[in-house]
Amino acid sequence: MSTPDPHSFSDPTQGVITHIRFRLRPDFTARVLRVQAHVRLDRPVTGSLFLDTRHLQIAQIRHADSDLAWSYDREDPILGQRLHLSGLDGVQEFSVESTSSQTAAALQWLEPDQTAGGRHPFLYSQCQSCSARTLFPCQDTPSVRFTYEAEIETPPPLTSVMAAEGLGVSLQGGRVVHRFAMPQPIPSYLFAFAVGNLVFEAVGPRTGIYAEPETIQAAAWEFAENEDRLRAAEALFGPYLWDRYDVLIMPPAFPYGGMENPRLTFLNGAYVQGDRGGTWLVAHELAHAWTGNLVTNATWEDFWLNEGATTYAETRISEIVEGVAASDLRTAGRAQTLLRDFDRLGPQSPMTRLRLPLAGKDPDESYSNIPYFKGLLLFRQLERAAGRERFDGFLKAYIEAFRFRSITSEAFLEFLEDRLPGVGQVVDVRRWIYEPGLPEGAADVTSSLFDDVLSVEEAYRRGELPSAQRVAGWTTTQQGVFLGRLLPAVPASDCAYFDRLFRLQETKDGALLSRFYELAVRSANREAIPRFEQFFSSVGRYQFHEPVFRALVQEPWSRELARPILERWRHRHHPHTVAAIERILVEAGV
Ligand code: BES
Ligand code: ZN
């Protein structure tokens, strides 16, 4: 089962990697990862085998007792270097020794002062979308899955964790060696590990938290409901097939909110807010255990199958754990954000299709809300057309039918037509997937909490500033949706009033702060800039910063501020975050 993947040099018809035995040795001084990988294929391969690599230094490739011939015979700025093993004569196993480059895209090496404890360095990997190839040669396409075993060698007192089953730890010649196994087959982008000063605390029988000692208590409180989320998800989507569901609290420099690494979600420490206000993020990453990790997009052009299905699944878990009202409000807010994104991209932009045309493009550079929120709205339409009960049956059957497999948008459509005949026509599903824009009315979401926001907005438009009493019961989501409704701008003094009204100086809610700083820049509320810079210096999630930088470069008064802010904090951010903001500045000519 293979599909041509525009983001991989590999050719699965030659043979497929099924298992890898790793030995990983991070070198914190040289900032490189030394990797020994023993690779097993699904069949003896004769002739050539193509693998993906990027800036890897290969010491040797051996089969039994002899060296194998290899060369880098193709190169592409996005794909990296094609590793070509040639002259194979029925080779089914081989071992590779390689060293990552100091700028390997999959790794971030953090200084002690970027951690909660401030005393130890921290290292982690982030392979989605195409960065596993910067760690070891592989078929770096989500359409190929393999199992693995691994050992990680670290200097004490650092410990390591993996998105895998922990098998124990031993001391070997003064080094700490942790052993892991991943018995469920995963695509390369879900390979993940981290090294730091980490401790563990259980929050339920199958759920727990890994974090630095300084944050473990706060994190265990914030995510105390994870076992409930797991049970809710199982009732909706079928048995959880990954055994444990733990969360690793990442230093805030992590460039995402969360990453669904199997068994061990990586979660940005900025979401330990002290109010459980960002815990829906766990519902999202947990939902990926079914939509994404079990049923995987075959290529990044089908990314909506991962993220749209997961955003929908997330809302279903949230309905159970947080309640329907909170979940519907978030959906209504996302629909608003989606409409603003369509305005920005243009309704005819190919980037507003669900199936994305990504050949020749870096999937990470094309990342947007569209696969998430347009995908969410499509799944809601399908649910409405089929009826909730039938649609739930469909989802379970879909997961069961494709578990541990990778599928294309076309395969999804076929399965939909087979199991829910006619539903696809009712919602015009092909138009959703293959055409830009959004069908009329699709962004209308009923939510009483959202309606309350609209009524305060209407009063404000008539000249009435809301009183503290009027908005006293509002959640931070309502506050954020309200500020979003005020875009592009309000008078600077009103913006400052909302700042005080919602006590934004005290909140740790990053999504809310990001929305406020965007509005503040658009509204020339200048006092907000030093606070935005403080926020930018301490939180890495680039989705928080993109809208603010876009505003900074577009408003004449703030245009010249953007570049110095980036330059002052560039060294603290992940290359993805720097690159995302750099693109905005360069496009604007600053
Ligand atoms: N898998 C994504 C993160 C990702 C996407 C990493 C593309 C690299 C490339 C993860 O599940 C995700 O969607 N994270 C979101 C959180 C979410 C709740 C919207 C994020 O980090 O913003
Ligand atoms: Zn996701």
JSON list of C-alpha atoms in Angstrom, two decimals, residues 553 559 563 566 570 578-590:
[
{"chain": "A", "resi": 553, "resn": "VAL", "atom": "CA", "xyz": [4.39, 45.25, 9.98]},
{"chain": "A", "resi": 559, "resn": "ARG", "atom": "CA", "xyz": [6.26, 48.82, 11.33]},
{"chain": "A", "resi": 563, "resn": "ARG", "atom": "CA", "xyz": [12.46, 43.59, 13.25]},
{"chain": "A", "resi": 566, "resn": "LEU", "atom": "CA", "xyz": [12.48, 39.48, 16.50]},
{"chain": "A", "resi": 570, "resn": "ARG", "atom": "CA", "xyz": [15.64, 35.09, 17.84]},
{"chain": "A", "resi": 578, "resn": "VAL", "atom": "CA", "xyz": [11.87, 32.24, 13.67]},
{"chain": "A", "resi": 579, "resn": "ALA", "atom": "CA", "xyz": [11.23, 31.15, 10.08]},
{"chain": "A", "resi": 580, "resn": "ALA", "atom": "CA", "xyz": [7.48, 31.76, 10.34]},
{"chain": "A", "resi": 581, "resn": "ILE", "atom": "CA", "xyz": [7.99, 35.31, 11.61]},
{"chain": "A", "resi": 582, "resn": "GLU", "atom": "CA", "xyz": [10.89, 36.00, 9.27]},
{"chain": "A", "resi": 583, "resn": "ARG", "atom": "CA", "xyz": [8.57, 35.16, 6.33]},
{"chain": "A", "resi": 584, "resn": "ILE", "atom": "CA", "xyz": [6.07, 37.77, 7.53]},
{"chain": "A", "resi": 585, "resn": "LEU", "atom": "CA", "xyz": [8.78, 40.45, 7.89]},
{"chain": "A", "resi": 586, "resn": "VAL", "atom": "CA", "xyz": [10.45, 39.69, 4.58]},
{"chain": "A", "resi": 587, "resn": "GLU", "atom": "CA", "xyz": [7.13, 39.71, 2.72]},
{"chain": "A", "resi": 588, "resn": "ALA", "atom": "CA", "xyz": [6.41, 43.12, 4.23]},
{"chain": "A", "resi": 589, "resn": "GLY", "atom": "CA", "xyz": [9.90, 44.34, 3.32]},
{"chain": "A", "resi": 590, "resn": "VAL", "atom": "CA", "xyz": [11.12, 45.05, 6.85]}
]
